[in-house]
Amino acid sequence: MERSRIAVAGASGLIGSALVRSLTADGHEVVRLVRRAARGEEEVCWDPEGQYIDAAGLVGCDAVVNLAGAGIGDHRWTDAYKRTLRDSRVLGTAALAEAVASLPDPPRVFVSGSAIGFYGDTGDRVVDEQAPPGDGFLPSLCVEWEDAAAPAQEAGVRTVFARTGLVVARGGGAWGRLFPLFRAGLGGRMGNGSQYWSYISLHDEVAALRHLIDREDLSGPFNLTAPQPLTNREITEAMGRVLRRPTLFPVPAPALRLALGGMSGDVLGSARVVPKRLLESGFSFAFPRIEEALRAALEG
């Protein structure tokens, strides 16, 4: 990919900051969307919930990547926080898509974040991008989130939805909480451990996003998950092997529901999601197996 100007919303988050590092290391110009007055040409002021963005700051961008949104696991899922989760994604995406569509010379691609929560609880059933949305809060949120990008699509901008799984990283997300517990010997399966977790290493997440940016022939939804999802029990055993710690303390389902509220459904639910379209496009995973992903996270 030739040197490009790329705008990134959510640039301070786990995935966004890693993407920015990767792009700048390769000589690309990155424009960060910030929730304050811009301090130079490398920043653009925006207010996602207020649906405001200084669209002039996007002029000349070859790509816009939207990774903004309140953390799924940052708080209990009260009704108020569910509104925060929705507004930070749906309203922000709509504002960004409308800004992209308004430009006289729009970017060639709009990559908008989404999640495998789109599919809901799939049980043992393997699902790819052709599967319909599931039932419940997360699937309905993901549908609204993706629908909010319609203005960019209608303006003829190539639009991609990155349905991301559980990112294996030491610095945040689910594994940012799991690693300390397992290091302390307090890790264990969650519930009965039979639920599938569809994971992806942070390295492969960033590489996949760049693949979606670069490839002019790719649009629509793409699952960003490793090729073979594993059960929570299998992942727990792998954590124990890699960290050389016992995994003797299963967390009962009722305790998870009490501690996590609505989010417990995401932890106890099963998402057996595969990256069919990503693999068909020729993408190659650097860390497809869980032990490789875990070691890469610990060494990174």
mmCIF file with all atom_site columns, C-alpha atoms in Angstrom, residues 63-148:
data_model
loop_
_atom_site.group_PDB
_atom_site.id
_atom_site.type_symbol
_atom_site.label_atom_id
_atom_site.label_alt_id
_atom_site.label_comp_id
_atom_site.label_asym_id
_atom_site.label_entity_id
_atom_site.label_seq_id
_atom_site.pdbx_PDB_ins_code
_atom_site.Cartn_x
_atom_site.Cartn_y
_atom_site.Cartn_z
_atom_site.occupancy
_atom_site.B_iso_or_equiv
_atom_site.pdbx_formal_charge
_atom_site.auth_seq_id
_atom_site.auth_comp_id
_atom_site.auth_asym_id
_atom_site.auth_atom_id
_atom_site.pdbx_PDB_model_num
ATOM 1  C CA . ALA A 1 63  ? -9.453  5.679   4.384  1.00 0.00 ? 63  ALA A CA 1
ATOM 2  C CA . VAL A 1 64  ? -11.530 6.174   7.524  1.00 0.00 ? 64  VAL A CA 1
ATOM 3  C CA . VAL A 1 65  ? -11.501 3.515   10.253 1.00 0.00 ? 65  VAL A CA 1
ATOM 4  C CA . ASN A 1 66  ? -14.134 3.637   12.979 1.00 0.00 ? 66  ASN A CA 1
ATOM 5  C CA . LEU A 1 67  ? -13.200 1.720   16.146 1.00 0.00 ? 67  LEU A CA 1
ATOM 6  C CA . ALA A 1 68  ? -14.911 4.008   18.664 1.00 0.00 ? 68  ALA A CA 1
ATOM 7  C CA . GLY A 1 69  ? -17.295 2.792   21.352 1.00 0.00 ? 69  GLY A CA 1
ATOM 8  C CA . ALA A 1 70  ? -17.668 2.479   25.119 1.00 0.00 ? 70  ALA A CA 1
ATOM 9  C CA . GLY A 1 71  ? -16.095 -0.674  26.571 1.00 0.00 ? 71  GLY A CA 1
ATOM 10 C CA . ILE A 1 72  ? -18.392 -3.707  26.588 1.00 0.00 ? 72  ILE A CA 1
ATOM 11 C CA . GLY A 1 73  ? -16.900 -5.019  29.838 1.00 0.00 ? 73  GLY A CA 1
ATOM 12 C CA . ASP A 1 74  ? -16.148 -1.731  31.572 1.00 0.00 ? 74  ASP A CA 1
ATOM 13 C CA . HIS A 1 75  ? -19.337 -1.592  33.674 1.00 0.00 ? 75  HIS A CA 1
ATOM 14 C CA . ARG A 1 76  ? -22.347 -3.637  34.719 1.00 0.00 ? 76  ARG A CA 1
ATOM 15 C CA . TRP A 1 77  ? -25.035 -3.542  32.062 1.00 0.00 ? 77  TRP A CA 1
ATOM 16 C CA . THR A 1 78  ? -27.534 -1.244  33.703 1.00 0.00 ? 78  THR A CA 1
ATOM 17 C CA . ASP A 1 79  ? -30.157 0.321   31.452 1.00 0.00 ? 79  ASP A CA 1
ATOM 18 C CA . ALA A 1 80  ? -28.138 3.546   31.533 1.00 0.00 ? 80  ALA A CA 1
ATOM 19 C CA . TYR A 1 81  ? -24.926 1.826   30.471 1.00 0.00 ? 81  TYR A CA 1
ATOM 20 C CA . LYS A 1 82  ? -26.710 -0.037  27.691 1.00 0.00 ? 82  LYS A CA 1
ATOM 21 C CA . ARG A 1 83  ? -27.721 3.372   26.334 1.00 0.00 ? 83  ARG A CA 1
ATOM 22 C CA . THR A 1 84  ? -24.092 4.456   26.566 1.00 0.00 ? 84  THR A CA 1
ATOM 23 C CA . LEU A 1 85  ? -22.963 1.352   24.680 1.00 0.00 ? 85  LEU A CA 1
ATOM 24 C CA . ARG A 1 86  ? -25.523 1.997   21.964 1.00 0.00 ? 86  ARG A CA 1
ATOM 25 C CA . ASP A 1 87  ? -25.098 5.754   21.612 1.00 0.00 ? 87  ASP A CA 1
ATOM 26 C CA . SER A 1 88  ? -21.297 5.631   21.537 1.00 0.00 ? 88  SER A CA 1
ATOM 27 C CA . ARG A 1 89  ? -21.474 3.206   18.604 1.00 0.00 ? 89  ARG A CA 1
ATOM 28 C CA . VAL A 1 90  ? -24.622 3.987   16.649 1.00 0.00 ? 90  VAL A CA 1
ATOM 29 C CA . LEU A 1 91  ? -24.606 7.775   16.910 1.00 0.00 ? 91  LEU A CA 1
ATOM 30 C CA . GLY A 1 92  ? -20.852 8.000   16.391 1.00 0.00 ? 92  GLY A CA 1
ATOM 31 C CA . THR A 1 93  ? -20.955 5.740   13.330 1.00 0.00 ? 93  THR A CA 1
ATOM 32 C CA . ALA A 1 94  ? -23.842 7.713   11.831 1.00 0.00 ? 94  ALA A CA 1
ATOM 33 C CA . ALA A 1 95  ? -21.998 11.008  12.316 1.00 0.00 ? 95  ALA A CA 1
ATOM 34 C CA . LEU A 1 96  ? -18.826 9.659   10.771 1.00 0.00 ? 96  LEU A CA 1
ATOM 35 C CA . ALA A 1 97  ? -20.645 8.020   7.845  1.00 0.00 ? 97  ALA A CA 1
ATOM 36 C CA . GLU A 1 98  ? -22.535 11.240  7.110  1.00 0.00 ? 98  GLU A CA 1
ATOM 37 C CA . ALA A 1 99  ? -19.307 13.238  7.258  1.00 0.00 ? 99  ALA A CA 1
ATOM 38 C CA . VAL A 1 100 ? -17.646 10.816  4.851  1.00 0.00 ? 100 VAL A CA 1
ATOM 39 C CA . ALA A 1 101 ? -20.616 11.019  2.483  1.00 0.00 ? 101 ALA A CA 1
ATOM 40 C CA . SER A 1 102 ? -20.575 14.828  2.550  1.00 0.00 ? 102 SER A CA 1
ATOM 41 C CA . LEU A 1 103 ? -17.021 15.169  1.220  1.00 0.00 ? 103 LEU A CA 1
ATOM 42 C CA . PRO A 1 104 ? -16.637 16.237  -2.406 1.00 0.00 ? 104 PRO A CA 1
ATOM 43 C CA . ASP A 1 105 ? -13.851 13.688  -2.770 1.00 0.00 ? 105 ASP A CA 1
ATOM 44 C CA . PRO A 1 106 ? -14.683 10.988  -0.189 1.00 0.00 ? 106 PRO A CA 1
ATOM 45 C CA . PRO A 1 107 ? -12.212 8.364   1.041  1.00 0.00 ? 107 PRO A CA 1
ATOM 46 C CA . ARG A 1 108 ? -12.027 5.160   -0.950 1.00 0.00 ? 108 ARG A CA 1
ATOM 47 C CA . VAL A 1 109 ? -12.945 2.981   2.038  1.00 0.00 ? 109 VAL A CA 1
ATOM 48 C CA . PHE A 1 110 ? -14.838 3.228   5.321  1.00 0.00 ? 110 PHE A CA 1
ATOM 49 C CA . VAL A 1 111 ? -13.980 0.408   7.734  1.00 0.00 ? 111 VAL A CA 1
ATOM 50 C CA . SER A 1 112 ? -16.501 0.362   10.555 1.00 0.00 ? 112 SER A CA 1
ATOM 51 C CA . GLY A 1 113 ? -16.111 -1.690  13.692 1.00 0.00 ? 113 GLY A CA 1
ATOM 52 C CA . SER A 1 114 ? -18.663 -4.297  14.676 1.00 0.00 ? 114 SER A CA 1
ATOM 53 C CA . ALA A 1 115 ? -18.574 -7.482  16.755 1.00 0.00 ? 115 ALA A CA 1
ATOM 54 C CA . ILE A 1 116 ? -19.357 -11.174 16.639 1.00 0.00 ? 116 ILE A CA 1
ATOM 55 C CA . GLY A 1 117 ? -22.065 -10.331 19.172 1.00 0.00 ? 117 GLY A CA 1
ATOM 56 C CA . PHE A 1 118 ? -24.063 -9.849  15.946 1.00 0.00 ? 118 PHE A CA 1
ATOM 57 C CA . TYR A 1 119 ? -24.766 -13.612 15.909 1.00 0.00 ? 119 TYR A CA 1
ATOM 58 C CA . GLY A 1 120 ? -25.866 -13.972 19.528 1.00 0.00 ? 120 GLY A CA 1
ATOM 59 C CA . ASP A 1 121 ? -25.553 -17.359 21.246 1.00 0.00 ? 121 ASP A CA 1
ATOM 60 C CA . THR A 1 122 ? -24.805 -19.921 18.512 1.00 0.00 ? 122 THR A CA 1
ATOM 61 C CA . GLY A 1 123 ? -24.355 -22.948 20.781 1.00 0.00 ? 123 GLY A CA 1
ATOM 62 C CA . ASP A 1 124 ? -22.378 -25.657 18.956 1.00 0.00 ? 124 ASP A CA 1
ATOM 63 C CA . ARG A 1 125 ? -23.450 -24.304 15.565 1.00 0.00 ? 125 ARG A CA 1
ATOM 64 C CA . VAL A 1 126 ? -20.655 -22.925 13.367 1.00 0.00 ? 126 VAL A CA 1
ATOM 65 C CA . VAL A 1 127 ? -21.590 -19.580 11.810 1.00 0.00 ? 127 VAL A CA 1
ATOM 66 C CA . ASP A 1 128 ? -19.984 -17.421 9.135  1.00 0.00 ? 128 ASP A CA 1
ATOM 67 C CA . GLU A 1 129 ? -20.867 -14.042 7.625  1.00 0.00 ? 129 GLU A CA 1
ATOM 68 C CA . GLN A 1 130 ? -24.001 -15.397 5.938  1.00 0.00 ? 130 GLN A CA 1
ATOM 69 C CA . ALA A 1 131 ? -25.682 -16.173 9.268  1.00 0.00 ? 131 ALA A CA 1
ATOM 70 C CA . PRO A 1 132 ? -28.534 -13.860 10.366 1.00 0.00 ? 132 PRO A CA 1
ATOM 71 C CA . PRO A 1 133 ? -28.365 -11.781 13.533 1.00 0.00 ? 133 PRO A CA 1
ATOM 72 C CA . GLY A 1 134 ? -29.220 -13.455 16.815 1.00 0.00 ? 134 GLY A CA 1
ATOM 73 C CA . ASP A 1 135 ? -31.601 -12.351 19.547 1.00 0.00 ? 135 ASP A CA 1
ATOM 74 C CA . GLY A 1 136 ? -30.937 -10.075 22.492 1.00 0.00 ? 136 GLY A CA 1
ATOM 75 C CA . PHE A 1 137 ? -29.218 -6.815  23.305 1.00 0.00 ? 137 PHE A CA 1
ATOM 76 C CA . LEU A 1 138 ? -25.842 -7.374  21.624 1.00 0.00 ? 138 LEU A CA 1
ATOM 77 C CA . PRO A 1 139 ? -27.215 -8.631  18.288 1.00 0.00 ? 139 PRO A CA 1
ATOM 78 C CA . SER A 1 140 ? -29.690 -5.750  18.087 1.00 0.00 ? 140 SER A CA 1
ATOM 79 C CA . LEU A 1 141 ? -26.904 -3.312  18.974 1.00 0.00 ? 141 LEU A CA 1
ATOM 80 C CA . CYS A 1 142 ? -24.657 -4.715  16.239 1.00 0.00 ? 142 CYS A CA 1
ATOM 81 C CA . VAL A 1 143 ? -27.439 -4.489  13.650 1.00 0.00 ? 143 VAL A CA 1
ATOM 82 C CA . GLU A 1 144 ? -28.058 -0.818  14.509 1.00 0.00 ? 144 GLU A CA 1
ATOM 83 C CA . TRP A 1 145 ? -24.311 -0.184  14.574 1.00 0.00 ? 145 TRP A CA 1
ATOM 84 C CA . GLU A 1 146 ? -23.825 -1.535  11.056 1.00 0.00 ? 146 GLU A CA 1
ATOM 85 C CA . ASP A 1 147 ? -26.991 0.085   9.706  1.00 0.00 ? 147 ASP A CA 1
ATOM 86 C CA . ALA A 1 148 ? -25.681 3.464   10.882 1.00 0.00 ? 148 ALA A CA 1
#
